[in-house]
Each structure stands twice: as C-alpha cells, then as structure tokens.
Amino acid sequence: MAMADAYQIQSNGGDSQSKPLLELYVKASGIDARRIGADLFCQEFWMELYALYEIGVARVEVKTVNVNSEAFKKNFLGAQPPIMIEEEKELTYTDNREIEGRIFHLAKEFNVPLFEKDPSAEKRIENLYRNFKLFLRAKVEFDKGKKEPSRVEDLPAQIKVHYNRVCEQLSNIDQLLSERKTRYLLGNSMTEYDCELMPRLHHIRIIGLSLLGFDIPHNFTHLWNYILTAYRTAAFIESCPADQDIIHHYKEQLNLFTNQRETLQSPTKTHTIPEKVLSDIRVKGLAPDVNVH
Amino acid sequence: MAMADAYQIQSNGGDSQSKPLLELYVKASGIDARRIGADLFCQEFWMELYALYEIGVARVEVKTVNVNSEAFKKNFLGAQPPIMIEEEKELTYTDNREIEGRIFHLAKEFNVPLFEKDPSAEKRIENLYRNFKLFLRAKVEFDKGKKEPSRVEDLPAQIKVHYNRVCEQLSNIDQLLSERKTRYLLGNSMTEYDCELMPRLHHIRIIGLSLLGFDIPHNFTHLWNYILTAYRTAAFIESCPADQDIIHHYKEQLNLFTNQRETLQSPTKTHTIPEKVLSDIRVKGLAPDVNVH
C-alpha cells in the first residue's frame, strides 16, 4: 500500500512470526505531518497496543497520516484515524469498536488485565473531559481580545460554574487515588481506564497552562502523583504528542490565531511537574521511586 | 447550545418525560449541509436509535452538522460525528464505543433484541465492505481518463481478483439468507448486523452503478430480497442519504471530478430493485408482501 504521507515512527518488529502484526494509523500534527497529532482516541489505542507489545503478545507499527492528503483519502475512502490494519488477516478496523474488540480479544487470549471493569472508577472519569471542554470554550470566548487569560476570580458566575465542576471532578479522582493507594487507577498495572484518563489529564494540563491561565490545583497531591506515573510510563511517553502539537490542535478547533511559537519551535514535551508538588509527593512518600523497595 | 449549521431534520418528541431524549449529530452532505451525508456509522446508529424510538423506549432527535463550519469545530472541539448527546444526564458520547454502549444498555433494559450475537453472520459480513473499497479504488484508478467505466471482462487479473472477492462475499450472504429464510439477518426483527449491512449494501449498489459499471449480480435473489426489505424498513429509509449525496461522498474521497448532475439535481433515492429480480423474488415467494398472511 503506497502512502505518500505516511511516516513510520515506531517499529517493534520481532523475529517471531506467530505474533500478530498490528499497524495503527494515527492522525498527524497539523504543524508537521511527521509528528503525532493530539487525537485522544489515537493515543488511547496506541497505549493499549504498547501494553500488548511490551509483554510480547503483538508486534506493533504506528504510522502518522495526514488526513487532508489525497493519498490518505484515496487509501481509506472516508475513514478517519485511529485505523488499525492486520494484514495477515486482511482486516481493516476503521471503527473504535472494532479496534477495541481486537485488542480486547488479544488481551483476553494472553490474560493481560487491560480491560478489567470498575464502574466506580468509570463514573469518576466519564464527565471530566466534557466539562473541561465546556470550561475551555466558555473561557476562551470570554477572554477574546484580551492580552492575557483572565484570572479565575474575575470570571462571571456562568463561567465559574464550569471551572468549579472541573475542579470538583479532579478532586474526586484525587480522592479515589488517595483511597486506593495504587500506581494506576485499578491497581499496579495499567488498564484501559488509564489509557483514557492519562492523555486527557495531560491535555487539560497543557491547554490549561497555555490558553486558560489554569493549572490543576497543586493540593491534589495524589492526582499529581498519578500524572507523574504517566510521565514514567513508556506507553504514555511514546504515544504522547509534543506540547506545541497539542496546543495547535485546540487552537485550530477554537479558531484561534496560531503564532510562530508553536509552529516554528522545536517540539518539546512537558513531562515534569511543579517543584512544590513533587516535594509534597516525596513528603507523603507517594513517588514511585520512593515506593520501590 | 447555539449551532449555526445544525438543522433539525427529525424530531420525535413525545409527551412522556420519563423516556430519555437522545440527540444524534450526523455528518451533513458536502452538497448541502441540510441534507444527510453518506457516513456509514452515522446511519448505523440512526437505525439503532430509530428501532428504540419505534417501540417507545426513547425520544430521538437527529441533526445534520457541517463538520467544516467554525460553529461545529468550536462546539465539539475536534470530535467527529456520529456524536450523541443526552442532555438530562449531561453526557456527550463522542466515541462509537460509548454511543453503542448507551444504546446497548437501553436495548437491554427494555428487552429489545437489537444486539443478539451471531458469530457466523458476523463472519460473513465483516470483509465485504473492505473488499468493495479495494475493488472500487483499483477500478477507478484503472478507468482514469476513460469516458465510460470498463467492463469486468476487460479488467486485468489484479483488479479482477478484487471483483471476484466482492462477488464471492455477496454470494455467501445470499447463501446465508437462503438457508435462514428470515426477513432480517438473524430473524424477523432487525439487529445491529442489519444496521451495519443494509447501508453498506446500498452504498455498494449506488456506487457500483454510478462509478464502476457494476451491479450486484441479479441471480442473488435472496440478497436482493434482503435489499428490498431494507427499502421497506422505516429505520433504513429515514436515515438513508440521497443517491447524489452518496456519490458525492465517494467522489470527494477518490478525488474525482464532481459534475453538476450530483450537485444541482433534486435529491433522489433509489429504493427500487430491477424488474427482473423483483419478478424472481415473487416467483420464489420471497417478497415480504407475498409472505404476509
């Protein structure tokens, strides 16, 4: 298959012929088609596939695609990333349900606890991102024309309500993590809930700082420790777009002016957390490197 | 929520406050944003929701959205249709897995057999559309510059192989239907498999005729009878885009010249089948109106 705009960015080809080879096509950045874009579903499946690759269950190749290119449109005829291809079986999975179905069956076959169910964790995370988007949209609209994002204290009540909801939900997750005392949401290994939540928290953080003058409250120590866990998880790091590509993605959707800071800068990834928070984590003995015996 | 480019095209508002109201946002046609576009997942979920609406389980509103409009981008920040909103619960389902999950739970709650499993039916339908797309792409490429689509007999072997696969898979489905003697794939009521297969068969038919000089072989009487069933199923008819909108969708993906026939014509829907096939169906006593006692 000829793909003029596809660049292979990760290949974990082993010598085992028995392992299925899964190719994942992810959306490229609008800045540079060789870079990963900020599509949340793409990162979610990439993380799940990475988990299967890490324990030797599958071979995985990830390719970025420029969805606006003629080559992509012709090859996939209207399908949008994430798209997964399993050439040996002549199967193309163009639907999130199908992609998850295939990963689910592989995980089940090899007893990988990637899809354990936990309704209470599910409940805590389901509304967070929706509410963040409502807050983002309302505040960006309110700040239109201003040089700097307004401060939370200066927001009118109808925008503050969105802010409060986001904080409340972040607090709920912080609470859950403090009760469970686990590295990931359900335990000491990553599940689909982490593949969903980690990228969303990272977007909230990057977009909060760059567009909203908002940071995840520093007193949510357990939540910050969880974010730190993401920054130390290979599946997350590998699949994470650069800050500039995340910012560019949201600016495009919000119809905001993209400045040269994002498009010309060398891509960087914020994978550190504030010093004060890090020190709180250490004091409470939460950091993974402190916990290791 | 202000949506400059959203037009409400169907509203089944009842007086019952207890029924959940589900709003489905579907992709608009590239010809006219008030018309339904040819996105297969949108039609699939629309049909499923229609099934719930018909038996009084849910209220359903469907809205077409112009995905290129600034209003849409701002409202949904990068999410693509189908998108489902349940305002009472403050939930937005932007992922096919989430949409299906919600419909699944509603169907389960009210004992609607929409999601019965049948691996053998699933196996028969899974590769059909992929193979049709491979055939379409190869033949359109081969026919480039020709006034009329080439005849199947004149195709080189490497394109003929795609043609043969499509026919083989259509034949398998015809066979399955002839063995089961049921109105829908699994029985006498519609399931998710029909919501998946019916729109795909209709696309194959419309695009086959307009771009490929290909028709579903007329001797597949049971398959044609199944297509006729689609054309007599309200869930399918209501959610079905016009021929012109289907053709426009594929031409756009294939980078083909769109002529005024599609863009200026009044929209029409081919919901009839060839006379000869209809007569075979009658002779074999398969037509729904003949079967009714």
CSV table of N, CA, C and O in Angstrom, one decimal, chain B residues 218 272-282:
chain,number,residue,atom,x,y,z
B,218,HIS,N,-27.7,-10.3,-10.5
B,218,HIS,CA,-29.1,-10.4,-10.4
B,218,HIS,C,-29.6,-11.8,-10.0
B,218,HIS,O,-30.8,-11.9,-9.6
B,272,THR,N,-35.8,1.2,-5.3
B,272,THR,CA,-36.4,0.1,-6.1
B,272,THR,C,-35.4,-0.9,-6.5
B,272,THR,O,-34.2,-0.6,-6.5
B,273,ILE,N,-35.8,-2.0,-7.0
B,273,ILE,CA,-34.8,-3.0,-7.4
B,273,ILE,C,-35.2,-3.4,-8.9
B,273,ILE,O,-36.3,-3.2,-9.3
B,274,PRO,N,-34.3,-4.0,-9.6
B,274,PRO,CA,-34.5,-4.3,-11.0
B,274,PRO,C,-35.8,-5.2,-11.2
B,274,PRO,O,-36.0,-6.1,-10.4
B,275,GLU,N,-36.6,-4.9,-12.2
B,275,GLU,CA,-37.9,-5.6,-12.5
B,275,GLU,C,-37.7,-7.1,-12.6
B,275,GLU,O,-38.5,-7.9,-12.0
B,276,LYS,N,-36.6,-7.6,-13.3
B,276,LYS,CA,-36.4,-9.0,-13.4
B,276,LYS,C,-36.2,-9.7,-12.1
B,276,LYS,O,-36.7,-10.8,-11.8
B,277,VAL,N,-35.4,-9.0,-11.2
B,277,VAL,CA,-35.1,-9.5,-9.9
B,277,VAL,C,-36.4,-9.6,-9.0
B,277,VAL,O,-36.7,-10.6,-8.4
B,278,LEU,N,-37.2,-8.5,-9.1
B,278,LEU,CA,-38.4,-8.5,-8.4
B,278,LEU,C,-39.3,-9.6,-8.8
B,278,LEU,O,-40.0,-10.3,-8.0
B,279,SER,N,-39.3,-9.9,-10.1
B,279,SER,CA,-40.2,-11.0,-10.6
B,279,SER,C,-39.7,-12.3,-10.1
B,279,SER,O,-40.5,-13.2,-9.7
B,280,ASP,N,-38.3,-12.5,-10.0
B,280,ASP,CA,-37.8,-13.8,-9.5
B,280,ASP,C,-38.2,-13.9,-8.0
B,280,ASP,O,-38.5,-15.0,-7.5
B,281,ILE,N,-38.1,-12.8,-7.3
B,281,ILE,CA,-38.5,-12.8,-5.9
B,281,ILE,C,-39.9,-13.2,-5.7
B,281,ILE,O,-40.3,-14.1,-4.8
B,282,ARG,N,-40.8,-12.7,-6.6
B,282,ARG,CA,-42.2,-13.1,-6.5
B,282,ARG,C,-42.4,-14.5,-6.8
B,282,ARG,O,-43.2,-15.3,-6.1
